[in-house]
CSV table of C-alpha atoms in Angstrom, one decimal:
chain,number,residue,atom,x,y,z
A,10,MET,CA,97.9,151.4,72.1
A,11,ARG,CA,94.4,152.6,72.2
A,12,ASP,CA,92.9,153.7,68.9
A,13,THR,CA,92.7,157.5,69.5
A,14,ARG,CA,93.0,160.6,67.4
A,15,GLU,CA,96.6,161.2,68.6
A,16,SER,CA,97.7,157.6,67.7
A,17,ARG,CA,96.3,158.0,64.2
A,18,LEU,CA,98.2,161.3,63.7
A,19,LEU,CA,101.4,159.7,64.9
A,20,LEU,CA,101.0,156.8,62.5
A,21,VAL,CA,100.5,159.3,59.6
A,22,LEU,CA,103.5,161.2,60.7
A,23,LEU,CA,105.7,158.2,60.8
A,24,ILE,CA,104.6,157.1,57.4
A,25,ALA,CA,105.4,160.5,56.0
A,26,ILE,CA,108.8,160.5,57.5
A,27,ALA,CA,109.5,157.0,56.0
A,28,PHE,CA,108.5,158.2,52.5
A,29,ALA,CA,110.7,161.3,52.9
A,30,LEU,CA,113.7,159.2,53.9
A,31,ILE,CA,113.1,156.8,50.9
A,32,THR,CA,112.9,159.8,48.6
A,33,VAL,CA,116.1,161.3,49.9
A,34,ASP,CA,117.9,157.9,49.7
A,35,ILE,CA,116.8,157.3,46.1
A,36,ARG,CA,117.9,160.8,44.9
A,37,GLY,CA,121.1,160.6,46.8
A,38,GLY,CA,122.3,157.6,44.8
A,39,GLU,CA,125.6,156.2,46.0
A,40,GLY,CA,126.2,159.2,48.2
A,41,SER,CA,123.0,158.9,50.0
A,42,PRO,CA,122.9,160.7,53.5
A,43,VAL,CA,121.3,157.7,55.1
A,44,ASP,CA,124.2,155.3,54.2
A,45,GLY,CA,125.8,155.7,57.6
A,46,ALA,CA,122.5,154.8,59.3
A,47,ARG,CA,122.0,151.9,57.0
A,48,HIS,CA,125.5,150.6,57.8
A,49,ALA,CA,124.9,151.0,61.5
A,50,ALA,CA,121.6,149.2,61.3
A,51,ALA,CA,123.3,146.4,59.4
A,52,THR,CA,126.0,146.1,62.0
A,53,VAL,CA,123.4,145.9,64.8
A,54,PHE,CA,120.7,143.9,63.2
A,55,GLY,CA,122.8,141.6,61.0
A,56,PRO,CA,123.4,138.8,63.5
A,57,VAL,CA,119.7,138.9,64.4
A,58,GLU,CA,118.8,138.5,60.7
A,59,ASN,CA,121.2,135.5,60.4
A,60,GLY,CA,119.6,133.8,63.3
A,61,VAL,CA,116.1,134.4,62.0
A,62,ALA,CA,117.2,133.1,58.6
A,63,ALA,CA,118.7,130.0,60.1
A,64,ALA,CA,115.5,129.4,62.0
A,65,VAL,CA,113.3,129.7,59.0
A,66,ASP,CA,115.6,127.8,56.5
A,67,PRO,CA,113.6,124.6,56.7
A,68,VAL,CA,110.4,126.4,55.9
A,69,GLY,CA,112.2,128.1,53.1
A,70,ASN,CA,113.5,124.8,51.8
A,71,ALA,CA,110.0,123.4,52.0
A,72,ILE,CA,108.6,126.3,50.0
A,73,GLY,CA,111.4,125.9,47.5
A,74,ALA,CA,110.6,122.2,47.2
A,75,VAL,CA,107.0,123.0,46.5
A,76,ARG,CA,108.1,125.6,43.9
A,77,ASP,CA,110.5,123.1,42.3
A,78,SER,CA,108.0,120.2,42.5
A,79,GLY,CA,107.2,120.6,38.8
A,80,LYS,CA,110.8,120.1,37.8
A,81,ARG,CA,111.2,117.1,40.2
A,82,HIS,CA,108.0,115.5,38.9
A,83,ASP,CA,109.3,115.8,35.4
A,84,ARG,CA,112.6,114.1,36.5
A,85,ILE,CA,110.6,111.3,38.2
A,86,SER,CA,108.6,110.8,35.1
A,87,ALA,CA,111.7,110.6,33.0
A,88,LEU,CA,113.2,108.0,35.5
A,89,GLU,CA,110.0,106.0,35.4
A,90,GLN,CA,110.1,106.0,31.6
A,91,GLU,CA,113.7,104.8,31.7
A,92,ASN,CA,112.8,102.0,34.1
A,93,ALA,CA,109.9,100.9,31.9
A,94,ALA,CA,112.2,100.9,28.9
A,95,LEU,CA,114.7,98.7,30.8
A,96,LYS,CA,111.9,96.4,31.8
A,97,ALA,CA,110.8,96.2,28.2
A,98,LYS,CA,114.3,95.5,27.1
A,99,LEU,CA,114.6,92.7,29.6
A,100,GLY,CA,111.3,91.3,28.5
A,101,SER,CA,112.4,91.5,24.9
A,102,ASP,CA,115.6,89.7,25.7
A,103,ASP,CA,113.6,86.9,27.3
A,104,ARG,CA,111.4,86.7,24.3
A,105,THR,CA,114.5,86.7,22.0
A,106,ASP,CA,115.9,83.8,23.9
A,107,SER,CA,112.6,81.9,23.6
A,108,ARG,CA,112.5,82.6,19.9
A,109,VAL,CA,116.1,81.5,19.4
A,110,ARG,CA,115.3,78.2,21.1
A,111,GLN,CA,112.2,77.8,18.9
A,112,LEU,CA,114.2,78.5,15.8
A,113,ASP,CA,117.0,76.1,16.9
A,114,THR,CA,114.5,73.3,17.5
A,115,MET,CA,112.8,73.9,14.2
A,116,LEU,CA,116.1,73.8,12.3
A,117,LYS,CA,116.9,70.5,14.0
A,118,THR,CA,113.6,69.0,13.0
A,119,ALA,CA,114.0,70.3,9.4
A,120,GLY,CA,117.5,68.8,9.3
A,121,ALA,CA,116.3,65.4,10.6
A,122,GLY,CA,113.6,65.2,7.8
A,123,GLN,CA,115.8,66.9,5.2
A,124,TYR,CA,113.0,69.5,4.7
A,125,GLY,CA,113.9,72.8,2.9
A,126,ILE,CA,112.0,75.4,4.9
A,127,LYS,CA,111.3,79.1,4.9
A,128,GLY,CA,111.2,80.6,8.4
A,129,ALA,CA,108.3,82.9,9.2
A,130,GLU,CA,106.7,84.7,12.2
A,131,VAL,CA,103.1,84.5,13.3
A,132,ILE,CA,101.7,88.0,13.1
A,133,ALA,CA,98.0,87.3,13.6
A,134,ILE,CA,95.6,84.7,14.7
A,135,GLY,CA,91.8,84.4,14.3
A,136,ALA,CA,89.0,83.5,11.9
A,137,ALA,CA,90.7,84.7,8.7
A,138,GLN,CA,89.2,83.6,5.3
A,139,GLY,CA,86.2,82.0,7.1
A,140,PHE,CA,88.3,79.4,9.0
A,141,SER,CA,88.1,79.1,12.8
A,142,TRP,CA,91.6,78.0,13.5
A,143,THR,CA,94.1,79.9,11.4
A,144,ILE,CA,97.2,82.1,11.7
A,145,THR,CA,98.8,84.7,9.5
A,146,ILE,CA,102.5,84.6,8.8
A,147,ASP,CA,104.8,87.3,7.5
A,148,ALA,CA,105.9,85.3,4.4
A,149,GLY,CA,104.1,85.2,1.0
A,150,SER,CA,104.6,84.7,-2.7
A,151,ASP,CA,107.6,87.1,-2.7
A,152,ASP,CA,109.3,84.6,-0.4
A,153,GLY,CA,108.5,81.6,-2.5
A,154,ILE,CA,105.5,80.5,-0.5
A,155,ARG,CA,102.7,78.7,-2.5
A,156,ARG,CA,99.3,77.4,-1.7
A,157,ASP,CA,99.1,73.8,-0.2
A,158,MET,CA,102.6,73.9,1.4
A,159,THR,CA,103.2,72.0,4.7
A,160,VAL,CA,103.9,74.2,7.8
A,161,LEU,CA,105.7,72.9,10.8
A,162,ASN,CA,107.7,74.0,13.8
A,163,GLY,CA,110.2,72.3,16.2
A,164,GLU,CA,107.5,70.0,17.7
A,165,GLY,CA,105.7,68.8,14.5
A,166,LEU,CA,102.9,69.5,12.1
A,167,VAL,CA,101.4,73.0,12.4
A,168,GLY,CA,99.1,73.0,9.3
A,169,ARG,CA,99.0,73.9,5.6
A,170,VAL,CA,99.1,77.1,3.6
A,171,THR,CA,95.6,78.0,2.2
A,172,THR,CA,95.9,81.6,1.0
A,173,VAL,CA,99.0,83.5,-0.2
A,174,GLY,CA,99.6,87.2,-0.7
A,175,PRO,CA,102.7,89.1,-1.7
A,176,SER,CA,104.1,89.4,1.8
A,177,THR,CA,101.7,87.3,4.1
A,178,SER,CA,100.0,83.9,4.0
A,179,THR,CA,97.2,82.3,5.9
A,180,VAL,CA,97.8,78.8,7.5
A,181,LEU,CA,94.9,76.5,8.3
A,182,LEU,CA,96.0,74.8,11.6
A,183,ALA,CA,95.9,71.0,12.1
A,184,ASN,CA,93.4,71.2,14.9
A,185,ASP,CA,90.7,73.0,12.7
A,186,PRO,CA,87.6,70.8,12.1
A,187,ALA,CA,88.1,71.3,8.4
A,188,PHE,CA,91.6,69.9,8.5
A,189,THR,CA,92.4,66.3,7.6
A,190,VAL,CA,95.8,64.7,7.1
A,191,GLY,CA,96.9,61.2,6.2
A,192,THR,CA,98.9,59.6,9.0
A,193,ARG,CA,101.2,56.6,9.5
A,194,MET,CA,101.8,54.9,12.8
A,195,GLU,CA,105.4,54.4,14.0
A,196,LYS,CA,106.8,50.9,13.5
A,197,THR,CA,103.5,49.2,12.5
A,198,ASP,CA,102.9,51.5,9.5
A,199,GLU,CA,99.2,51.4,10.0
A,200,LEU,CA,97.6,54.2,7.9
A,201,GLY,CA,94.7,56.5,8.9
A,202,PHE,CA,93.3,59.9,8.7
A,203,ALA,CA,93.5,62.6,11.4
A,204,THR,CA,90.9,65.3,11.7
A,205,GLY,CA,91.1,68.4,13.8
A,206,GLN,CA,88.7,68.9,16.8
A,207,GLY,CA,89.6,72.4,18.0
A,208,SER,CA,90.9,72.3,21.5
A,209,ARG,CA,90.3,68.6,21.9
A,210,PRO,CA,92.7,65.8,20.7
A,211,LEU,CA,92.8,64.9,17.0
A,212,SER,CA,90.4,62.2,15.9
A,213,VAL,CA,92.1,59.5,13.9
A,214,GLN,CA,90.4,56.6,12.0
A,215,PHE,CA,92.6,53.8,10.8
A,216,LEU,CA,92.0,51.9,7.6
A,217,ASN,CA,92.4,48.7,9.4
A,218,GLY,CA,89.7,48.5,11.9
A,219,LYS,CA,91.5,45.7,13.7
A,220,ALA,CA,94.8,47.5,13.9
A,221,LYS,CA,96.5,47.2,17.3
A,222,VAL,CA,96.7,50.7,18.8
A,223,LYS,CA,97.5,51.6,22.4
A,224,ALA,CA,98.1,54.8,24.4
A,225,GLY,CA,101.6,56.1,23.7
A,226,ASP,CA,101.8,55.2,20.0
A,227,ARG,CA,103.1,57.9,17.8
A,228,LEU,CA,102.0,59.1,14.4
A,229,VAL,CA,103.6,61.0,11.5
A,230,THR,CA,102.3,62.4,8.2
A,231,PHE,CA,102.0,59.8,5.4
A,232,GLY,CA,102.6,62.3,2.7
A,233,SER,CA,100.6,63.5,-0.4
A,234,SER,CA,100.9,63.1,-4.1
A,235,LYS,CA,103.8,65.3,-5.2
A,236,ASP,CA,104.3,66.3,-1.6
A,237,LYS,CA,101.3,68.7,-1.6
A,238,PRO,CA,99.8,69.6,0.7
A,239,PHE,CA,101.8,67.4,3.0
A,240,VAL,CA,105.3,66.1,3.0
A,241,PRO,CA,105.9,62.7,4.7
A,242,GLY,CA,107.5,62.1,8.1
A,243,VAL,CA,106.3,65.2,10.0
A,244,PRO,CA,105.4,64.3,13.6
A,245,VAL,CA,101.7,64.6,14.3
A,246,GLY,CA,101.0,63.5,17.8
A,247,GLU,CA,100.7,60.6,20.3
A,248,VAL,CA,97.7,58.4,21.1
A,249,VAL,CA,96.0,59.2,24.4
A,250,ARG,CA,92.8,57.1,24.1
A,251,VAL,CA,91.3,54.4,21.9
A,252,ASP,CA,87.5,54.1,21.7
A,253,PRO,CA,86.0,50.6,21.2
A,254,ALA,CA,84.6,49.9,17.8
A,255,GLY,CA,81.0,49.3,19.1
A,256,GLY,CA,79.9,47.6,15.9
A,257,ALA,CA,81.5,50.1,13.6
A,258,LEU,CA,84.0,49.1,10.9
A,259,THR,CA,86.7,51.4,12.4
A,260,ARG,CA,87.7,52.6,15.9
A,261,THR,CA,88.2,56.2,16.8
A,262,VAL,CA,91.7,57.0,18.2
A,263,HIS,CA,92.3,60.2,20.0
A,264,VAL,CA,95.7,61.7,19.4
A,265,LYS,CA,97.3,64.6,21.3
A,266,PRO,CA,99.1,66.8,18.8
A,267,TYR,CA,102.7,67.7,19.5
A,268,VAL,CA,102.2,71.3,18.6
A,269,GLY,CA,100.6,73.8,21.0
A,270,PHE,CA,98.4,75.7,18.7
A,271,THR,CA,97.6,78.5,21.1
A,272,LYS,CA,101.2,79.6,21.6
A,273,LEU,CA,102.7,79.6,18.0
A,274,ASP,CA,105.4,82.2,17.3
A,275,ILE,CA,108.1,80.9,14.8
A,276,VAL,CA,107.1,78.4,12.1
A,277,GLY,CA,108.6,77.0,8.9
A,278,VAL,CA,107.0,76.6,5.5
A,279,VAL,CA,108.4,73.5,3.7
A,280,VAL,CA,109.4,74.9,0.3
A,281,GLN,CA,111.4,71.9,-0.7
A,282,ALA,CA,110.3,68.3,0.0
A,283,PRO,CA,112.8,65.6,1.1
A,284,ARG,CA,114.3,63.4,-1.5
A,285,SER,CA,113.1,60.3,0.4
A,286,ASP,CA,110.6,59.5,3.0
A,287,PRO,CA,112.2,60.2,6.4
A,288,ARG,CA,109.6,57.8,8.0
A,289,ASP,CA,110.2,57.9,11.8
A,290,MET,CA,113.5,59.7,11.8
A,291,VAL,CA,112.0,63.1,12.8
A,292,LEU,CA,110.2,61.7,15.9
A,293,PRO,CA,112.1,62.5,19.1
A,294,LYS,CA,114.0,59.6,20.6
A,295,GLN,CA,112.0,58.0,23.4
A,296,PRO,CA,113.8,57.5,26.7
A,297,ALA,CA,115.1,54.0,27.2
A,298,LYS,CA,113.0,51.9,29.6
A,299,THR,CA,114.9,50.8,32.7
A,300,LYS,CA,114.1,47.3,33.9
A,301,PRO,CA,113.3,47.1,37.6
A,302,LYS,CA,116.0,45.5,39.7
A,303,PRO,CA,114.9,42.0,41.0
A,304,THR,CA,114.4,41.7,44.7
A,305,PRO,CA,116.8,39.1,46.1
A,306,THR,CA,115.1,36.2,47.9
A,307,VAL,CA,116.6,34.0,50.6
A,308,THR,CA,115.6,30.3,50.9
A,309,VAL,CA,115.8,28.8,54.4
A,310,THR,CA,115.4,25.1,55.2
A,311,VAL,CA,114.6,23.5,58.5
A,312,GLN,CA,116.9,20.7,59.7
A,313,PRO,CA,115.7,17.8,61.8
A,314,ASN,CA,117.3,19.3,64.9
A,315,GLY,CA,115.5,22.6,64.3
A,316,ASP,CA,118.4,24.6,62.8
A,317,LEU,CA,117.6,27.1,60.1
A,318,VAL,CA,120.0,26.8,57.2
A,319,ASP,CA,120.2,29.2,54.2
A,320,GLY,CA,121.1,28.4,50.6
A,321,SER,CA,124.8,28.6,51.4
A,322,GLY,CA,124.6,26.0,54.2
A,323,LYS,CA,125.0,28.6,56.9
A,324,VAL,CA,123.0,28.1,60.1
A,325,VAL,CA,121.1,31.3,60.7
A,326,GLY,CA,119.0,30.2,63.7
A,327,ASN,CA,116.9,27.5,65.3
A,328,ILE,CA,113.2,27.2,65.5
A,329,ASN,CA,113.4,25.9,69.1
A,330,GLU,CA,115.1,29.1,70.4
A,331,GLN,CA,112.9,31.6,72.2
A,332,PRO,CA,113.4,35.3,71.6
A,333,GLY,CA,114.9,35.8,75.0
A,334,ASP,CA,117.1,32.7,75.0
A,335,GLY,CA,120.2,34.5,73.7
A,336,GLN,CA,119.7,37.3,76.2
A,337,ALA,CA,119.4,34.7,79.0
A,338,ALA,CA,122.5,32.8,78.0
A,339,GLY,CA,124.4,36.0,77.9
A,340,ASP,CA,123.2,37.0,81.3
A,341,GLN,CA,124.2,33.7,82.7
A,342,GLN,CA,127.7,34.1,81.2
A,343,GLY,CA,127.9,37.5,82.6
A,344,ASN,CA,126.9,36.3,86.1
A,345,ALA,CA,129.5,33.6,86.1
A,346,GLN,CA,132.4,36.1,85.5
A,347,PRO,CA,132.3,37.7,89.0
A,348,ASP,CA,132.5,34.2,90.6
A,349,ASN,CA,135.6,33.3,88.6
A,350,ALA,CA,137.0,36.6,89.6
A,351,ALA,CA,136.3,35.9,93.2
A,352,ASN,CA,138.0,32.5,93.0
A,353,ASP,CA,141.0,34.1,91.5
A,354,GLN,CA,141.3,36.5,94.4
A,355,GLU,CA,141.1,33.6,96.8
């Protein structure tokens, strides 16, 4: 339709008629005079509306999804939090299992040495009290902890208590350069002093400069007067290298400690020393060395006629035989069989 004066007048007229019908419908209430027309229109146009609605439902669903995206996002966030909580629980279960194993090993070690211990958890590491290799444990004077008590775990010597508070204590680790402990070698009882060297093996100097020491030898604590700061028999480590004396009175022995100082978690403070020195009883049992099975040997003698005879008198060959002799003899025997068969047929 062209935009003319008549078309504009028609549009205004239609709008006026529409407003008039709306006014009549509103004022008429339930008995509106246009109800019949509305019903007829619904009867005619209802199926068309349903078809259009069915066609645009996916669009409507998409719009509804966008409208409800906030709620769904909240639900996804809640599910993600639940998933994270489950993962944390699984992780904590794994950590609990590890700590149970550590505690079980430590109790076995304490039982082997008859040490009365107070279990504690490592709650901090670092340069506390001016020391470079220390840990803080959650046990203090309220738990019966005192200065200069031996600290161990399931593997062996951890260190000694240096500072005690009401509920926490500081432990100087055995690998600290300021740490020194008297040691005794397994079986030979050679005495020495082990000093920490940080992340490197412990340095041990024996009182006897001519003591026989080799890699694999094991050391335990010798013990101190009145069992402070060290009780006897706690495993220290294993020899990994022995430096030559080089004109010195003593040799330097390098010992790998049993304890992993960078992964400490559960430790025990020895609050009651053993009644007697456990000596080597706390050291783990070494696996039995299996002797290699001897390789059987066969003795063969040569007879004057060239026969090879083994130790039992059995002839196992002849030096005059060629590698193909047996094959040739067999072939001859096989060739003779057809002749015999032919004679039998005749």
